[in-house]
Amino acid sequence: MTGTQGSRTISPRLLRIAELAKQRPQTALTTLAHAIDLDLLFEAYRRTRKDGAVGVDGQTAEAYAEHLEENLRALLERAKSGTYRAPPVRRVHIPKADGSKTRPIGIPSFEDKVLQRAVAMVLEAVYEQDFRDCSFGFRPRRSAHQALQALWKGLMDLGGGWVLELDIQGFFDALDHEQLRKILGQRVRDGVLLRLIGKWLNAGVLEEGRLVYPDTGTPQGGVISPLLANVFLDTVLDAWFEDEVRPRLRGRSFLVRYADDAVMGFALEQDARRVYEVLAKRFARFGLLLHPEKTRLVRFERPSRSGSRPRPETFDFLGFTHYWGRSRRGTPAVLRKTQRDRFSRALRAIAQWCSRHRHAPLAEQYRALQQKLRGHYAYYGITGNQPALSRFWWETQRTWKTWLSRRSNRRQLRWERFYLLIARYPLPPPRVVHSVYRLAAKP
């Protein structure tokens, strides 16, 4: 799911709300629902995915579009009058990255997605004025690569230091409704919006034919859930760290957060340990638990030439393993490589696709593998990750050859013939898409 876009291209009303929120950073805004009109609902509909899974009512985007204006007018009337009833969320489970567990995903109905998108656009106009620069997840014009760049720059500026990895245990399932309402009430007191958010929090979850009403959590997959998560964690973590923690530390420090994944960097070990000791208590105040194994303090000091310091450890963030290595000039530098489990998972997906489509025409297979490799490079193609990209490119070719050899039982595809094949159908070579040097050169 992606965050909503900026309000500046949407509506003068949203722009006015954003200006008002910026001018009055400590004021609770009471009149916001007027921004939700028919035009905004049309824009919310345009931004809502049309090919997503259907909710509990089984309604598709195509069916909703048959009487679009009539449906949106009725939706607007129910939302404003308070008669809108949020349908339960259909819950499915998808495998996590490591394959050991599953992640629950909530699927709202299509109409619910449209209304959630509209409310998220209004709230975004308010909270984008408050959110800290350290937050990158599910925000307009911000991305995971910007978070990685901020982390890389922070570590390079510190010369390493100490890294505190944060992992919130089951965050989206554990988010406390009462605490969320209190946090929202500090900035938003519009009855229409708060009532709608309350209905979504209490809508219930339909799983395997059984309807339950959890007291905590916001469904992953809901359009408004990422924004509510950012609002919650902005108070719990971002503002607390920037306003209360950093001024009390002796050395330099920084925070980078992407949704519920966060990393803190510290120049001094004593600062890192002080924050580590109070972090669990801070989160417990808001009903959250830190994962006891995945939340850890990492020695990430720059390697010494003499070898007098212990070898720095590594840590993972947003699919990359961060470690100390050497730049092209031979100087110590923070490098990133594809996280091992992510690499294996991506390669398994290639193998499964080749297995299922090995009898398809070669040109069709070639086009699909092209897209898959370019998609892989688009995310993992960052400075320092060339070896992992090259290995992935080679392993994809080897996997393709393996499954082409199983198109029949007559004989295997020899390497000599495969080289002729890839000369005609060359898979795109690895490429660094996101260069830290190009980003650093931008004003």
Tab-separated table of C-alpha atoms in Angstrom:
chain	number	residue	atom	x	y	z
A	1	MET	CA	0.000	0.000	0.000
A	2	THR	CA	1.235	3.559	-0.805
A	3	GLY	CA	0.682	6.764	1.098
A	4	THR	CA	-1.521	9.519	-0.226
A	5	GLN	CA	-0.057	12.262	-2.337
A	6	GLY	CA	0.454	15.862	-1.362
A	7	SER	CA	-2.542	18.065	-0.707
A	8	ARG	CA	-1.286	20.952	-2.819
A	9	THR	CA	-2.640	19.424	-6.050
A	10	ILE	CA	-5.990	18.396	-4.596
A	11	SER	CA	-8.137	21.087	-3.117
A	12	PRO	CA	-7.873	24.678	-1.894
A	13	ARG	CA	-9.651	23.485	1.245
A	14	LEU	CA	-6.909	20.973	1.995
A	15	LEU	CA	-4.298	23.608	1.308
A	16	ARG	CA	-6.015	25.948	3.745
A	17	ILE	CA	-6.124	23.202	6.387
A	18	ALA	CA	-2.408	22.567	5.891
A	19	GLU	CA	-1.608	26.267	6.253
A	20	LEU	CA	-3.749	26.535	9.382
A	21	ALA	CA	-2.124	23.457	10.922
A	22	LYS	CA	1.313	24.895	10.205
A	23	GLN	CA	0.440	28.249	11.748
A	24	ARG	CA	-1.065	26.651	14.870
A	25	PRO	CA	1.144	23.673	15.720
A	26	GLN	CA	-0.206	23.238	19.247
A	27	THR	CA	-3.888	23.815	18.464
A	28	ALA	CA	-6.575	21.146	18.117
A	29	LEU	CA	-8.495	21.749	14.867
A	30	THR	CA	-12.267	21.448	15.172
A	31	THR	CA	-13.518	22.029	11.600
A	32	LEU	CA	-12.069	19.623	9.055
A	33	ALA	CA	-14.919	17.547	7.640
A	34	HIS	CA	-16.001	20.371	5.327
A	35	ALA	CA	-13.017	19.438	3.144
A	36	ILE	CA	-14.650	16.112	2.314
A	37	ASP	CA	-16.870	16.939	-0.630
A	38	LEU	CA	-17.825	15.194	-3.847
A	39	ASP	CA	-14.674	16.361	-5.636
A	40	LEU	CA	-12.467	14.940	-2.898
A	41	LEU	CA	-14.320	11.621	-3.020
A	42	PHE	CA	-13.777	11.479	-6.786
A	43	GLU	CA	-10.080	12.055	-6.197
A	44	ALA	CA	-10.028	9.441	-3.446
A	45	TYR	CA	-11.720	7.000	-5.823
A	46	ARG	CA	-9.112	7.750	-8.486
A	47	ARG	CA	-6.290	6.960	-6.039
A	48	THR	CA	-7.839	3.754	-4.764
A	49	ARG	CA	-6.502	0.540	-6.287
A	50	LYS	CA	-9.029	-1.027	-8.637
A	51	ASP	CA	-7.415	-4.479	-8.814
A	52	GLY	CA	-7.263	-5.250	-5.097
A	53	ALA	CA	-8.997	-8.120	-3.347
A	54	VAL	CA	-12.675	-7.606	-2.515
A	55	GLY	CA	-13.977	-7.102	1.017
A	56	VAL	CA	-16.744	-8.857	2.902
A	57	ASP	CA	-19.454	-7.498	0.593
A	58	GLY	CA	-17.770	-8.925	-2.518
A	59	GLN	CA	-18.159	-5.639	-4.415
A	60	THR	CA	-15.564	-4.977	-7.119
A	61	ALA	CA	-14.259	-1.634	-8.329
A	62	GLU	CA	-15.884	-2.261	-11.722
A	63	ALA	CA	-19.300	-2.786	-10.158
A	64	TYR	CA	-18.930	0.335	-8.003
A	65	ALA	CA	-17.928	2.413	-11.041
A	66	GLU	CA	-21.131	1.559	-12.935
A	67	HIS	CA	-23.008	4.167	-10.875
A	68	LEU	CA	-20.005	6.064	-9.580
A	69	GLU	CA	-21.432	9.547	-9.003
A	70	GLU	CA	-24.592	8.170	-7.445
A	71	ASN	CA	-22.574	5.907	-5.132
A	72	LEU	CA	-20.203	8.698	-4.094
A	73	ARG	CA	-23.067	11.101	-3.375
A	74	ALA	CA	-24.720	8.494	-1.166
A	75	LEU	CA	-21.396	7.783	0.546
A	76	LEU	CA	-20.855	11.494	1.238
A	77	GLU	CA	-24.347	11.851	2.714
A	78	ARG	CA	-23.903	8.856	5.024
A	79	ALA	CA	-20.436	9.984	6.129
A	80	LYS	CA	-21.561	13.523	6.971
A	81	SER	CA	-24.850	12.529	8.642
A	82	GLY	CA	-23.270	9.862	10.830
A	83	THR	CA	-25.294	6.998	9.325
A	84	TYR	CA	-22.313	5.361	7.626
A	85	ARG	CA	-21.655	1.877	8.986
A	86	ALA	CA	-18.134	0.558	8.584
A	87	PRO	CA	-18.285	-3.060	7.377
A	88	PRO	CA	-16.053	-5.691	8.999
A	89	VAL	CA	-12.614	-6.233	7.548
A	90	ARG	CA	-11.929	-9.539	5.819
A	91	ARG	CA	-8.689	-10.970	7.225
A	92	VAL	CA	-6.260	-13.164	5.305
A	93	HIS	CA	-2.771	-14.347	6.214
A	94	ILE	CA	0.300	-14.012	4.007
A	95	PRO	CA	3.806	-15.407	4.694
A	96	LYS	CA	6.355	-13.121	6.308
A	97	ALA	CA	9.742	-12.461	4.742
A	98	ASP	CA	11.451	-15.257	6.652
A	99	GLY	CA	8.720	-17.743	5.754
A	100	SER	CA	8.405	-18.953	9.352
A	101	LYS	CA	5.192	-17.098	10.231
A	102	THR	CA	2.311	-15.330	8.538
A	103	ARG	CA	1.214	-11.725	8.662
A	104	PRO	CA	-2.503	-10.868	9.037
A	105	ILE	CA	-3.775	-8.500	6.352
A	106	GLY	CA	-7.132	-6.771	6.573
A	107	ILE	CA	-9.123	-6.198	3.380
A	108	PRO	CA	-11.808	-3.493	3.655
A	109	SER	CA	-14.667	-3.225	1.188
A	110	PHE	CA	-14.028	-1.050	-1.866
A	111	GLU	CA	-16.352	1.751	-0.740
A	112	ASP	CA	-14.691	1.717	2.677
A	113	LYS	CA	-11.303	2.114	0.997
A	114	VAL	CA	-12.540	5.190	-0.877
A	115	LEU	CA	-13.839	6.860	2.279
A	116	GLN	CA	-10.710	5.931	4.235
A	117	ARG	CA	-8.611	7.475	1.477
A	118	ALA	CA	-10.586	10.721	1.635
A	119	VAL	CA	-10.265	10.955	5.429
A	120	ALA	CA	-6.560	10.116	5.197
A	121	MET	CA	-6.060	12.969	2.716
A	122	VAL	CA	-7.644	15.439	5.159
A	123	LEU	CA	-5.679	14.159	8.152
A	124	GLU	CA	-2.504	14.138	6.091
A	125	ALA	CA	-2.908	17.858	5.414
A	126	VAL	CA	-2.804	18.352	9.208
A	127	TYR	CA	-0.174	15.881	10.309
A	128	GLU	CA	2.324	16.490	7.518
A	129	GLN	CA	2.950	19.802	9.254
A	130	ASP	CA	3.772	17.963	12.502
A	131	PHE	CA	5.655	14.844	11.437
A	132	ARG	CA	9.407	14.878	12.017
A	133	ASP	CA	12.047	14.608	9.320
A	134	CYS	CA	13.170	11.264	10.762
A	135	SER	CA	9.905	9.597	9.620
A	136	PHE	CA	9.793	8.188	6.082
A	137	GLY	CA	7.205	5.406	5.860
A	138	PHE	CA	3.882	5.931	4.049
A	139	ARG	CA	4.332	9.655	3.620
A	140	PRO	CA	3.997	11.748	0.430
A	141	ARG	CA	7.218	12.221	-1.531
A	142	ARG	CA	9.132	10.008	0.912
A	143	SER	CA	10.454	6.514	0.308
A	144	ALA	CA	12.408	3.628	1.775
A	145	HIS	CA	15.469	4.697	-0.221
A	146	GLN	CA	15.371	8.137	1.363
A	147	ALA	CA	15.289	6.430	4.769
A	148	LEU	CA	18.299	4.311	3.774
A	149	GLN	CA	20.110	7.414	2.542
A	150	ALA	CA	19.397	9.255	5.815
A	151	LEU	CA	20.667	6.267	7.792
A	152	TRP	CA	23.815	5.980	5.663
A	153	LYS	CA	24.570	9.691	6.005
A	154	GLY	CA	23.931	9.656	9.744
A	155	LEU	CA	26.293	6.720	10.271
A	156	MET	CA	28.981	8.222	8.048
A	157	ASP	CA	28.741	11.576	9.857
A	158	LEU	CA	29.059	9.845	13.220
A	159	GLY	CA	31.874	7.648	12.006
A	160	GLY	CA	29.934	4.606	13.140
A	161	GLY	CA	29.289	4.590	16.847
A	162	TRP	CA	26.462	2.506	18.305
A	163	VAL	CA	23.227	1.450	16.651
A	164	LEU	CA	20.002	0.625	18.465
A	165	GLU	CA	17.622	-1.542	16.417
A	166	LEU	CA	13.950	-1.267	17.374
A	167	ASP	CA	11.387	-3.949	16.698
A	168	ILE	CA	7.860	-3.463	18.037
A	169	GLN	CA	6.188	-6.775	18.725
A	170	GLY	CA	2.988	-7.062	16.674
A	171	PHE	CA	2.598	-3.297	16.414
A	172	PHE	CA	-0.458	-3.139	14.139
A	173	ASP	CA	-2.232	-5.747	16.276
A	174	ALA	CA	-1.228	-4.163	19.601
A	175	LEU	CA	-2.003	-0.506	18.870
A	176	ASP	CA	-4.143	0.666	21.794
A	177	HIS	CA	-7.404	2.291	20.680
A	178	GLU	CA	-7.790	4.479	23.750
A	179	GLN	CA	-4.235	5.786	23.512
A	180	LEU	CA	-4.738	6.472	19.803
A	181	ARG	CA	-7.908	8.442	20.501
A	182	LYS	CA	-6.068	10.552	23.080
A	183	ILE	CA	-3.245	11.273	20.656
A	184	LEU	CA	-5.653	12.166	17.846
A	185	GLY	CA	-7.619	14.411	20.190
A	186	GLN	CA	-4.559	16.564	20.801
A	187	ARG	CA	-4.671	17.737	17.178
A	188	VAL	CA	-8.068	16.802	15.709
A	189	ARG	CA	-11.436	17.439	17.355
A	190	ASP	CA	-13.711	17.259	14.361
A	191	GLY	CA	-16.608	15.034	15.392
A	192	VAL	CA	-17.264	13.643	11.901
A	193	LEU	CA	-13.696	12.455	11.357
A	194	LEU	CA	-13.232	11.086	14.866
A	195	ARG	CA	-16.535	9.233	14.626
A	196	LEU	CA	-15.498	7.626	11.329
A	197	ILE	CA	-12.117	6.596	12.731
A	198	GLY	CA	-13.847	5.112	15.760
A	199	LYS	CA	-16.144	3.091	13.505
A	200	TRP	CA	-13.176	1.702	11.580
A	201	LEU	CA	-11.371	0.747	14.775
A	202	ASN	CA	-14.484	-1.038	16.066
A	203	ALA	CA	-15.687	-2.505	12.772
A	204	GLY	CA	-14.608	-6.032	13.610
A	205	VAL	CA	-12.637	-8.651	11.704
A	206	LEU	CA	-14.124	-11.523	9.724
A	207	GLU	CA	-11.805	-14.522	9.649
A	208	GLU	CA	-12.800	-18.022	8.511
A	209	GLY	CA	-16.484	-17.152	8.899
A	210	ARG	CA	-16.088	-15.873	12.476
A	211	LEU	CA	-16.610	-12.203	13.356
A	212	VAL	CA	-14.493	-10.842	16.228
A	213	TYR	CA	-14.123	-7.362	17.685
A	214	PRO	CA	-10.528	-6.836	18.926
A	215	ASP	CA	-9.892	-4.217	21.593
A	216	THR	CA	-6.543	-3.260	20.096
A	217	GLY	CA	-4.954	-2.953	16.695
A	218	THR	CA	-5.623	-1.468	13.302
A	219	PRO	CA	-5.768	-3.875	10.356
A	220	GLN	CA	-2.726	-4.006	8.113
A	221	GLY	CA	-4.081	-3.401	4.651
A	222	GLY	CA	-6.517	-0.666	5.650
A	223	VAL	CA	-5.966	2.553	3.701
A	224	ILE	CA	-5.964	4.734	6.806
A	225	SER	CA	-3.940	2.351	8.995
A	226	PRO	CA	-0.453	3.594	7.948
A	227	LEU	CA	-1.407	7.200	8.701
A	228	LEU	CA	-2.816	6.278	12.121
A	229	ALA	CA	0.372	4.312	12.820
A	230	ASN	CA	2.492	7.325	11.916
A	231	VAL	CA	0.392	9.595	14.146
A	232	PHE	CA	0.778	7.152	17.028
A	233	LEU	CA	4.533	6.613	16.634
A	234	ASP	CA	5.202	10.299	16.049
A	235	THR	CA	4.114	10.894	19.652
A	236	VAL	CA	5.463	7.682	21.163
A	237	LEU	CA	8.887	7.753	19.520
A	238	ASP	CA	9.739	10.600	17.133
A	239	ALA	CA	8.726	13.648	19.176
A	240	TRP	CA	9.934	12.019	22.402
A	241	PHE	CA	13.370	11.308	20.950
A	242	GLU	CA	13.786	14.684	19.239
A	243	ASP	CA	12.392	16.894	22.031
A	244	GLU	CA	13.222	15.030	25.253
A	245	VAL	CA	15.999	12.532	24.615
A	246	ARG	CA	18.459	14.191	22.244
A	247	PRO	CA	18.872	17.411	24.273
A	248	ARG	CA	19.928	15.294	27.303
A	249	LEU	CA	22.562	13.232	25.498
A	250	ARG	CA	26.254	14.047	25.635
A	251	GLY	CA	27.108	13.053	22.087
A	252	ARG	CA	25.501	13.251	18.687
A	253	SER	CA	22.604	10.977	17.784
A	254	PHE	CA	19.908	10.490	15.172
A	255	LEU	CA	16.733	8.502	14.500
A	256	VAL	CA	15.420	7.011	11.257
A	257	ARG	CA	11.957	5.443	11.222
A	258	TYR	CA	10.061	3.765	8.407
A	259	ALA	CA	6.551	2.827	9.614
A	260	ASP	CA	7.142	0.582	12.660
A	261	ASP	CA	10.814	-0.146	11.810
A	262	ALA	CA	13.309	2.209	13.412
A	263	VAL	CA	17.036	2.615	13.975
A	264	MET	CA	18.839	4.992	16.332
A	265	GLY	CA	22.472	5.980	15.949
A	266	PHE	CA	24.707	7.244	18.776
A	267	ALA	CA	28.246	8.545	18.836
A	268	LEU	CA	28.773	7.486	22.473
A	269	GLU	CA	28.150	4.085	24.039
A	270	GLN	CA	26.875	5.556	27.294
A	271	ASP	CA	24.177	7.524	25.439
A	272	ALA	CA	23.105	4.404	23.573
A	273	ARG	CA	22.837	2.366	26.763
A	274	ARG	CA	20.887	5.065	28.584
A	275	VAL	CA	18.261	5.187	25.813
A	276	TYR	CA	18.206	1.385	25.552
A	277	GLU	CA	17.397	1.117	29.266
A	278	VAL	CA	14.396	3.477	29.149
A	279	LEU	CA	13.035	2.504	25.750
A	280	ALA	CA	10.953	-0.466	26.891
A	281	LYS	CA	9.344	1.625	29.661
A	282	ARG	CA	8.493	4.352	27.175
A	283	PHE	CA	6.722	1.958	24.837
A	284	ALA	CA	4.990	0.143	27.706
A	285	ARG	CA	3.302	3.428	28.688
A	286	PHE	CA	1.436	3.234	25.389
A	287	GLY	CA	0.665	-0.468	25.508
A	288	LEU	CA	3.485	-1.591	23.215
A	289	LEU	CA	6.150	-4.252	23.702
A	290	LEU	CA	9.606	-4.360	22.158
A	291	HIS	CA	10.665	-7.674	20.689
A	292	PRO	CA	13.201	-9.061	23.219
A	293	GLU	CA	15.431	-10.648	20.557
A	294	LYS	CA	15.117	-8.256	17.616
A	295	THR	CA	15.561	-5.089	19.679
A	296	ARG	CA	19.292	-4.925	20.287
A	297	LEU	CA	22.281	-2.667	20.729
A	298	VAL	CA	24.933	-3.049	18.043
A	299	ARG	CA	28.565	-1.994	18.231
A	300	PHE	CA	29.061	-0.267	14.892
A	301	GLU	CA	32.256	1.705	15.409
A	302	ARG	CA	34.503	2.441	12.465
A	303	PRO	CA	37.219	-0.240	12.163
A	304	SER	CA	40.607	0.877	13.457
A	305	ARG	CA	43.736	0.441	11.313
A	306	SER	CA	45.606	-1.166	14.174
A	307	GLY	CA	42.793	-3.592	14.954
A	308	SER	CA	42.688	-2.419	18.582
A	309	ARG	CA	38.877	-2.164	18.568
A	310	PRO	CA	36.592	-5.190	18.254
A	311	ARG	CA	35.331	-5.938	14.782
A	312	PRO	CA	32.085	-3.969	14.213
A	313	GLU	CA	28.832	-5.910	14.097
A	314	THR	CA	26.224	-5.761	11.347
A	315	PHE	CA	22.508	-4.944	11.424
A	316	ASP	CA	19.534	-5.138	9.044
A	317	PHE	CA	17.162	-2.385	8.008
A	318	LEU	CA	14.605	-2.282	5.178
A	319	GLY	CA	15.932	-5.386	3.468
A	320	PHE	CA	19.627	-4.509	3.614
A	321	THR	CA	22.465	-5.674	5.853
A	322	HIS	CA	24.631	-2.714	6.915
A	323	TYR	CA	28.318	-3.297	7.567
A	324	TRP	CA	31.683	-1.548	7.496
A	325	GLY	CA	33.761	-2.051	4.375
A	326	ARG	CA	35.999	-0.107	2.021
A	327	SER	CA	35.018	2.481	-0.546
A	328	ARG	CA	36.528	2.579	-4.041
A	329	ARG	CA	39.216	4.875	-2.652
A	330	GLY	CA	40.074	2.358	0.037
A	331	THR	CA	38.705	4.361	2.966
A	332	PRO	CA	36.324	2.860	5.575
A	333	ALA	CA	32.695	3.289	4.557
A	334	VAL	CA	29.265	2.002	5.533
A	335	LEU	CA	28.180	-0.490	2.884
A	336	ARG	CA	24.879	-2.269	2.303
A	337	LYS	CA	24.078	-5.629	0.757
A	338	THR	CA	20.838	-7.489	0.173
A	339	GLN	CA	19.668	-9.133	3.368
A	340	ARG	CA	20.231	-12.882	3.166
A	341	ASP	CA	16.626	-13.963	3.682
A	342	ARG	CA	15.361	-11.365	1.211
A	343	PHE	CA	17.852	-12.605	-1.390
A	344	SER	CA	16.762	-16.209	-0.889
A	345	ARG	CA	13.078	-15.313	-0.988
A	346	ALA	CA	13.455	-13.356	-4.240
A	347	LEU	CA	15.396	-16.202	-5.838
A	348	ARG	CA	12.771	-18.749	-4.739
A	349	ALA	CA	10.097	-16.596	-6.363
A	350	ILE	CA	12.077	-16.620	-9.632
A	351	ALA	CA	12.433	-20.408	-9.464
A	352	GLN	CA	8.728	-20.905	-8.779
A	353	TRP	CA	7.793	-18.680	-11.702
A	354	CYS	CA	10.186	-20.461	-14.071
A	355	SER	CA	8.795	-23.810	-12.947
A	356	ARG	CA	5.182	-22.829	-13.594
A	357	HIS	CA	5.893	-21.130	-16.944
A	358	ARG	CA	8.640	-23.310	-18.397
A	359	HIS	CA	6.395	-24.387	-21.296
A	360	ALA	CA	5.501	-20.808	-22.245
A	361	PRO	CA	7.095	-19.305	-25.399
A	362	LEU	CA	10.675	-18.138	-24.834
A	363	ALA	CA	9.871	-14.559	-25.792
A	364	GLU	CA	7.106	-14.464	-23.187
A	365	GLN	CA	9.403	-15.890	-20.485
A	366	TYR	CA	12.096	-13.421	-21.466
A	367	ARG	CA	9.808	-10.397	-21.123
A	368	ALA	CA	8.606	-11.530	-17.691
A	369	LEU	CA	12.118	-12.203	-16.384
A	370	GLN	CA	13.216	-8.820	-17.687
A	371	GLN	CA	10.522	-7.149	-15.609
A	372	LYS	CA	11.361	-9.181	-12.530
A	373	LEU	CA	15.066	-8.331	-12.699
A	374	ARG	CA	14.420	-4.649	-13.325
A	375	GLY	CA	12.027	-4.615	-10.361
A	376	HIS	CA	14.714	-6.228	-8.197
A	377	TYR	CA	17.306	-3.667	-9.313
A	378	ALA	CA	14.826	-0.833	-8.731
A	379	TYR	CA	14.812	-1.603	-5.012
A	380	TYR	CA	18.105	-3.358	-4.278
A	381	GLY	CA	20.219	-1.412	-6.768
A	382	ILE	CA	22.011	0.850	-4.292
A	383	THR	CA	25.641	1.866	-3.926
A	384	GLY	CA	27.794	-0.956	-2.585
A	385	ASN	CA	25.355	-3.747	-3.455
A	386	GLN	CA	26.802	-4.576	-6.877
A	387	PRO	CA	28.136	-8.025	-5.820
A	388	ALA	CA	24.703	-9.147	-4.584
A	389	LEU	CA	23.052	-7.786	-7.729
A	390	SER	CA	25.519	-9.621	-9.936
A	391	ARG	CA	24.974	-12.839	-8.040
A	392	PHE	CA	21.206	-12.466	-8.355
A	393	TRP	CA	21.550	-11.886	-12.112
A	394	TRP	CA	23.724	-14.990	-12.475
A	395	GLU	CA	21.474	-17.161	-10.295
A	396	THR	CA	18.425	-16.051	-12.311
A	397	GLN	CA	20.105	-17.171	-15.526
A	398	ARG	CA	21.104	-20.490	-13.967
A	399	THR	CA	17.569	-21.024	-12.663
A	400	TRP	CA	16.110	-20.228	-16.078
A	401	LYS	CA	18.418	-22.771	-17.703
A	402	THR	CA	17.482	-25.404	-15.120
A	403	TRP	CA	13.765	-25.152	-15.819
A	404	LEU	CA	14.180	-24.848	-19.576
A	405	SER	CA	16.051	-28.152	-19.373
A	406	ARG	CA	12.930	-29.722	-17.886
A	407	ARG	CA	10.616	-28.798	-20.741
A	408	SER	CA	11.030	-32.366	-22.004
A	409	ASN	CA	12.623	-35.659	-20.987
A	410	ARG	CA	14.738	-36.000	-24.109
A	411	ARG	CA	17.870	-34.129	-23.193
A	412	GLN	CA	19.180	-31.340	-21.014
A	413	LEU	CA	19.819	-27.855	-22.292
A	414	ARG	CA	23.594	-27.578	-22.495
A	415	TRP	CA	25.390	-24.394	-21.538
A	416	GLU	CA	26.607	-23.893	-25.115
A	417	ARG	CA	23.031	-23.740	-26.403
A	418	PHE	CA	21.899	-21.653	-23.423
A	419	TYR	CA	24.611	-19.057	-24.165
A	420	LEU	CA	23.239	-18.786	-27.697
A	421	LEU	CA	19.747	-18.366	-26.240
A	422	ILE	CA	20.679	-15.556	-23.867
A	423	ALA	CA	22.633	-13.877	-26.656
A	424	ARG	CA	19.265	-13.537	-28.376
A	425	TYR	CA	17.351	-12.902	-25.153
A	426	PRO	CA	19.859	-11.080	-22.912
A	427	LEU	CA	18.617	-10.538	-19.361
A	428	PRO	CA	19.244	-6.975	-18.129
A	429	PRO	CA	22.594	-6.724	-16.305
A	430	PRO	CA	22.745	-5.429	-12.703
A	431	ARG	CA	22.594	-1.696	-12.293
A	432	VAL	CA	22.910	0.738	-9.381
A	433	VAL	CA	19.704	2.754	-9.531
A	434	HIS	CA	20.094	4.635	-6.248
A	435	SER	CA	23.571	6.125	-5.897
A	436	VAL	CA	24.501	7.764	-2.599
A	437	TYR	CA	26.908	9.966	-4.505
A	438	ARG	CA	24.231	11.253	-6.891
A	439	LEU	CA	21.917	11.890	-3.937
A	440	ALA	CA	24.674	13.683	-2.021
A	441	ALA	CA	25.375	15.908	-5.047
A	442	LYS	CA	21.779	17.141	-5.195
A	443	PRO	CA	21.289	20.585	-3.575
